Amino acid sequence: MRIQALQRTNIAKLPRAEGAAHNDWLHQHEDHCLRDTRVELRKQIMDWCEDPDSKCIFWLNGMAGTGKSTISRTIAWELAGKKRLAASFFFTRGKKDLSHSRMFFTSIAAQLAYSLPVLRASISDAIDNNADIFQQGLREQWNQLILDPLKNAPTQSIQLVIVIDALDECDNMQDIQLILQLIEEAKDLDTVRIKIFFTSRPEIPIFDGFRQLSGEAYQDFILHNIPLDTVNEDIATFFRQKLPPLKAKHGLGTPWPGEQIIEQLVERAAGQFIYAATTVRFIRDGIDGPEEQLSLILNATKSSLSATEHLDGIYTTLLQHSVLGNGKRGYQECEELAQGFRQVVGSIVVMFDTMPARNLAQLLEIPFKMVTRTLDSLRSVLHVPENGRQTVRSLHLPFRDFLQDPQRCSNPRFRIDEKERHTSLFRKCMVHISQLQENMCDLWGPGVLITEIPVDKVLKCIPPHVQYACRYWFDHWRLGNPVEEDIKIIRQFLAQHFLHWLEGLSLIGEVSNGVHMIIALEEILSVSCNTY
């Protein structure tokens, strides 16, 4: 019993990315494939999972909006129901621990320890034998926490699958290619049979990463090569199942919307499930009734446009209607609403982590009502939880891409200038961390362990928006448009609050990241001496 308790204690030390697993609360309201959609593709994936002679890796790649994450989420739940899921990791750009690889293998190892109990002893021993394993590179973590325990496990007849979604949303392409090289080694395991299911956009660095693998290691499936008739039938099924409940709720006549309207919507979707999902949310959550919202959608674009143009059309219509009131407000009010949109949504688009709406208002130093007024009108494209303690985030990456692309988002009222937003957030961060003080948590003496300080006490002394500022002020400055005045702000901050900042990082467990920031900052500031 003591050995098992020690194993549990060690495994609990494994850093886990919040929201990584398919069944995390972060994903509880995400869509799954409807029963009668993606039938052939899901069967093909599940056959690959079950076939002992199939290749180790399955790569499902497709353009933005083709439904990759919905498919991977559905597959993960099906595998979990059959007790065949080893682990899952859903990369998410703009979500702190899910947008990089630092906790990728430790999160996978923690899940493996519970899905495959025979690995617990080996994983625990690896942690005991190498206290710095959490700070080491991907190769060392893969070898010691995953590959070696799998090699040393008693022979098992079971096949398990690791689901890894949105690999392209990992922010370091070199890490992506290394992950692929390491995971390929799973094909040579002769104890536990592990397979890996990947999804991603077909970006060139990822293509190159897969092409460097041996042909025996993986098979791929190009999602946007599925015949359009098949995709259209699935999208039609989606509309038929999602729209009729609105008819009963709002007392609309029968039939509504009718097959002719569904055919028009399917044509406009042009094979993009994201168009269909956004359309349903817009009709369901709009400020007018479903009939009026549907008319806006149908009038937004012409049938001859491309898939991307159709999607851009619905985004533009949504913003003009939901944010500006579709011509029902005066010029000055529209300008104020658009400015609030760029400030609030623009920040969400470029931030490195999510946070609740109230903390976002504190970070931006604007009224909470301004944030809620902006967000409440955008539930079709943003996840805005009713619970104020949960975080606000974008529902899908294409909306973020649209806002930052001047060729797609032609209305300057809605377009997000990424560098301007980073610079603005840097300056807000500096305001907050310049208020840090010595001994913020009123500790009772030197040498107090972080584990001895109650989490709620740290949260009270350093609230979420200040913690965000401590972690990311440097990144926002680096990616913005720095001017001489910003350099002066940094130098003044370092002269007056450097130790207070280090204390704050220590209290929130981010000292190691602070060291990296200091090294990079020293190099940049030394160059800036000759520039400004």
Short mmCIF file of C-alpha atoms in Angstrom, two decimals, residues 287-517:
data_model
loop_
_atom_site.label_atom_id
_atom_site.label_comp_id
_atom_site.label_asym_id
_atom_site.label_seq_id
_atom_site.Cartn_x
_atom_site.Cartn_y
_atom_site.Cartn_z
CA ILE A 287 -30.98 39.27 -31.06
CA ASP A 288 -33.90 38.88 -33.52
CA GLY A 289 -36.10 35.85 -34.09
CA PRO A 290 -34.92 32.80 -36.07
CA GLU A 291 -36.75 33.87 -39.24
CA GLU A 292 -35.10 37.28 -39.27
CA GLN A 293 -31.69 35.81 -38.47
CA LEU A 294 -32.05 33.25 -41.25
CA SER A 295 -32.96 35.98 -43.74
CA LEU A 296 -29.79 37.85 -42.83
CA ILE A 297 -27.74 34.72 -43.54
CA LEU A 298 -29.39 34.11 -46.89
CA ASN A 299 -28.89 37.72 -47.94
CA ALA A 300 -25.27 37.83 -46.77
CA THR A 301 -23.62 36.14 -49.76
CA LYS A 302 -24.28 34.98 -53.28
CA SER A 303 -24.21 31.32 -54.21
CA SER A 304 -21.34 31.80 -56.68
CA LEU A 305 -18.75 32.68 -54.03
CA SER A 306 -15.98 30.41 -52.75
CA ALA A 307 -16.16 28.55 -49.45
CA THR A 308 -13.93 31.11 -47.71
CA GLU A 309 -15.96 34.01 -49.13
CA HIS A 310 -19.18 32.44 -47.85
CA LEU A 311 -17.66 32.08 -44.39
CA ASP A 312 -16.34 35.65 -44.47
CA GLY A 313 -19.78 36.81 -45.51
CA ILE A 314 -21.44 35.25 -42.50
CA TYR A 315 -18.76 36.66 -40.18
CA THR A 316 -19.27 40.15 -41.64
CA THR A 317 -23.04 39.90 -41.37
CA LEU A 318 -22.78 38.61 -37.82
CA LEU A 319 -20.53 41.50 -36.75
CA GLN A 320 -22.55 44.22 -38.48
CA HIS A 321 -25.79 42.88 -37.04
CA SER A 322 -24.69 41.81 -33.57
CA VAL A 323 -22.13 44.51 -32.78
CA LEU A 324 -23.41 47.54 -34.70
CA GLY A 325 -27.13 46.78 -34.84
CA ASN A 326 -27.24 46.54 -38.64
CA GLY A 327 -27.80 50.25 -39.27
CA LYS A 328 -30.12 50.83 -36.33
CA ARG A 329 -27.60 52.93 -34.38
CA GLY A 330 -26.09 56.33 -35.01
CA TYR A 331 -22.58 56.93 -36.31
CA GLN A 332 -21.06 57.95 -32.97
CA GLU A 333 -22.54 54.97 -31.12
CA CYS A 334 -21.30 52.61 -33.84
CA GLU A 335 -17.80 54.04 -33.55
CA GLU A 336 -17.81 53.50 -29.78
CA LEU A 337 -19.12 49.94 -30.15
CA ALA A 338 -16.52 49.14 -32.82
CA GLN A 339 -13.75 50.53 -30.65
CA GLY A 340 -14.95 48.38 -27.76
CA PHE A 341 -15.04 45.36 -30.07
CA ARG A 342 -11.45 45.90 -31.22
CA GLN A 343 -10.32 46.40 -27.64
CA VAL A 344 -12.12 43.40 -26.11
CA VAL A 345 -12.23 40.85 -28.93
CA GLY A 346 -8.88 42.03 -30.31
CA SER A 347 -7.33 41.26 -26.94
CA ILE A 348 -8.93 37.79 -26.82
CA VAL A 349 -7.57 37.11 -30.32
CA VAL A 350 -3.91 37.87 -29.49
CA MET A 351 -3.68 36.94 -25.80
CA PHE A 352 -1.55 33.97 -24.76
CA ASP A 353 -4.09 32.61 -22.30
CA THR A 354 -7.80 32.90 -21.63
CA MET A 355 -9.45 34.42 -18.59
CA PRO A 356 -12.94 35.17 -17.28
CA ALA A 357 -14.67 38.31 -18.55
CA ARG A 358 -14.35 40.15 -15.23
CA ASN A 359 -10.58 39.59 -15.11
CA LEU A 360 -10.31 40.66 -18.75
CA ALA A 361 -12.01 43.94 -17.83
CA GLN A 362 -9.51 44.40 -14.99
CA LEU A 363 -6.56 43.71 -17.29
CA LEU A 364 -7.81 46.22 -19.89
CA GLU A 365 -8.89 48.74 -17.22
CA ILE A 366 -12.35 49.12 -18.71
CA PRO A 367 -15.84 48.71 -17.18
CA PHE A 368 -17.05 45.14 -16.81
CA LYS A 369 -20.33 46.14 -18.48
CA MET A 370 -18.41 47.14 -21.60
CA VAL A 371 -16.88 43.67 -21.80
CA THR A 372 -20.15 41.83 -21.23
CA ARG A 373 -22.03 44.04 -23.71
CA THR A 374 -19.45 43.22 -26.36
CA LEU A 375 -19.23 39.50 -25.64
CA ASP A 376 -22.94 38.82 -25.22
CA SER A 377 -23.57 39.76 -28.85
CA LEU A 378 -20.93 37.34 -30.14
CA ARG A 379 -21.94 33.97 -28.74
CA SER A 380 -22.07 32.55 -32.27
CA VAL A 381 -18.28 32.77 -32.55
CA LEU A 382 -17.08 33.07 -28.94
CA HIS A 383 -17.50 30.76 -25.98
CA VAL A 384 -19.02 33.08 -23.37
CA PRO A 385 -19.88 30.99 -20.29
CA GLU A 386 -22.77 31.93 -18.02
CA ASN A 387 -20.50 31.17 -15.08
CA GLY A 388 -18.39 34.31 -14.65
CA ARG A 389 -15.50 32.27 -13.25
CA GLN A 390 -14.98 30.35 -16.50
CA THR A 391 -12.87 31.68 -19.33
CA VAL A 392 -13.91 33.40 -22.55
CA ARG A 393 -12.38 32.01 -25.74
CA SER A 394 -12.84 31.83 -29.48
CA LEU A 395 -14.94 28.90 -30.68
CA HIS A 396 -12.82 28.33 -33.77
CA LEU A 397 -9.55 29.47 -35.30
CA PRO A 398 -10.95 30.67 -38.69
CA PHE A 399 -12.75 33.56 -36.95
CA ARG A 400 -9.44 34.68 -35.48
CA ASP A 401 -7.81 34.37 -38.91
CA PHE A 402 -10.60 36.40 -40.51
CA LEU A 403 -10.28 39.31 -38.08
CA GLN A 404 -6.53 39.65 -38.66
CA ASP A 405 -6.56 39.39 -42.46
CA PRO A 406 -7.15 42.76 -44.21
CA GLN A 407 -7.98 40.92 -47.45
CA ARG A 408 -10.82 39.05 -45.76
CA CYS A 409 -12.02 41.50 -43.11
CA SER A 410 -12.52 44.54 -45.32
CA ASN A 411 -14.35 46.63 -42.71
CA PRO A 412 -11.69 48.49 -40.64
CA ARG A 413 -14.15 48.76 -37.77
CA PHE A 414 -13.72 45.04 -37.10
CA ARG A 415 -10.20 44.38 -38.33
CA ILE A 416 -7.68 43.55 -35.60
CA ASP A 417 -4.20 45.04 -35.88
CA GLU A 418 -2.17 42.34 -34.17
CA LYS A 419 0.89 44.46 -33.43
CA GLU A 420 -1.18 47.36 -32.10
CA ARG A 421 -3.07 45.00 -29.79
CA HIS A 422 0.15 43.46 -28.49
CA THR A 423 1.58 46.90 -27.77
CA SER A 424 -1.59 47.99 -25.98
CA LEU A 425 -1.63 44.82 -23.86
CA PHE A 426 2.07 45.26 -23.03
CA ARG A 427 1.35 48.72 -21.65
CA LYS A 428 -1.63 47.47 -19.64
CA CYS A 429 0.52 44.65 -18.24
CA MET A 430 3.17 47.14 -17.18
CA VAL A 431 0.58 49.18 -15.29
CA HIS A 432 -0.43 46.14 -13.26
CA ILE A 433 3.00 44.68 -12.51
CA SER A 434 4.34 48.11 -11.56
CA GLN A 435 2.00 47.89 -8.57
CA LEU A 436 3.70 44.78 -7.18
CA GLN A 437 5.26 45.15 -3.76
CA GLU A 438 7.62 43.32 -1.46
CA ASN A 439 6.11 40.44 0.53
CA MET A 440 2.74 40.73 -1.24
CA CYS A 441 1.31 37.69 0.52
CA ASP A 442 2.47 38.82 3.97
CA LEU A 443 4.50 35.65 4.54
CA TRP A 444 5.54 34.82 8.06
CA GLY A 445 9.25 34.39 7.45
CA PRO A 446 12.05 33.67 4.99
CA GLY A 447 12.39 30.23 3.42
CA VAL A 448 8.66 29.53 3.26
CA LEU A 449 7.87 26.82 0.70
CA ILE A 450 5.43 27.67 -2.08
CA THR A 451 3.49 24.51 -1.20
CA GLU A 452 2.92 25.92 2.29
CA ILE A 453 1.11 29.01 0.97
CA PRO A 454 -2.65 28.51 0.41
CA VAL A 455 -3.62 28.89 -3.25
CA ASP A 456 -6.52 31.21 -2.41
CA LYS A 457 -4.14 33.52 -0.56
CA VAL A 458 -1.88 33.81 -3.61
CA LEU A 459 -4.94 34.39 -5.80
CA LYS A 460 -6.17 37.14 -3.49
CA CYS A 461 -2.80 38.92 -3.45
CA ILE A 462 -2.04 38.35 -7.13
CA PRO A 463 -5.39 38.11 -8.99
CA PRO A 464 -5.61 36.45 -12.42
CA HIS A 465 -5.13 39.60 -14.49
CA VAL A 466 -1.95 40.47 -12.54
CA GLN A 467 -0.69 36.89 -12.89
CA TYR A 468 -1.25 37.17 -16.63
CA ALA A 469 0.70 40.44 -16.70
CA CYS A 470 3.59 38.84 -14.81
CA ARG A 471 3.77 35.96 -17.29
CA TYR A 472 3.26 37.68 -20.62
CA TRP A 473 4.24 41.36 -20.58
CA PHE A 474 7.52 40.54 -22.31
CA ASP A 475 5.84 38.49 -25.07
CA HIS A 476 3.38 41.28 -25.82
CA TRP A 477 6.22 43.81 -25.99
CA ARG A 478 8.28 41.55 -28.25
CA LEU A 479 5.41 41.05 -30.73
CA GLY A 480 4.17 44.64 -30.72
CA ASN A 481 5.47 47.88 -32.18
CA PRO A 482 7.94 48.98 -29.49
CA VAL A 483 8.95 52.62 -29.42
CA GLU A 484 11.52 54.47 -27.35
CA GLU A 485 8.97 55.30 -24.67
CA ASP A 486 8.26 51.58 -24.15
CA ILE A 487 11.95 50.89 -23.61
CA LYS A 488 11.98 53.61 -20.96
CA ILE A 489 8.96 52.04 -19.26
CA ILE A 490 10.76 48.68 -19.11
CA ARG A 491 13.97 50.17 -17.73
CA GLN A 492 12.06 52.08 -15.06
CA PHE A 493 10.14 48.93 -14.14
CA LEU A 494 13.31 46.87 -13.82
CA ALA A 495 14.92 49.54 -11.66
CA GLN A 496 11.98 49.78 -9.26
CA HIS A 497 10.12 46.46 -9.37
CA PHE A 498 12.45 43.75 -10.70
CA LEU A 499 12.65 41.88 -7.38
CA HIS A 500 8.92 42.33 -6.78
CA TRP A 501 8.25 40.78 -10.19
CA LEU A 502 10.53 37.81 -9.39
CA GLU A 503 8.71 37.35 -6.11
CA GLY A 504 5.39 37.37 -7.95
CA LEU A 505 6.64 34.79 -10.46
CA SER A 506 7.83 32.62 -7.60
CA LEU A 507 4.44 32.76 -5.89
CA ILE A 508 2.63 31.67 -9.07
CA GLY A 509 5.21 29.00 -9.94
CA GLU A 510 6.64 30.71 -13.03
CA VAL A 511 10.24 31.41 -12.01
CA SER A 512 11.70 29.19 -14.75
CA ASN A 513 9.81 31.14 -17.42
CA GLY A 514 11.02 34.34 -15.80
CA VAL A 515 14.62 33.22 -16.24
CA HIS A 516 14.04 32.72 -19.98
CA MET A 517 12.46 36.17 -20.20
#
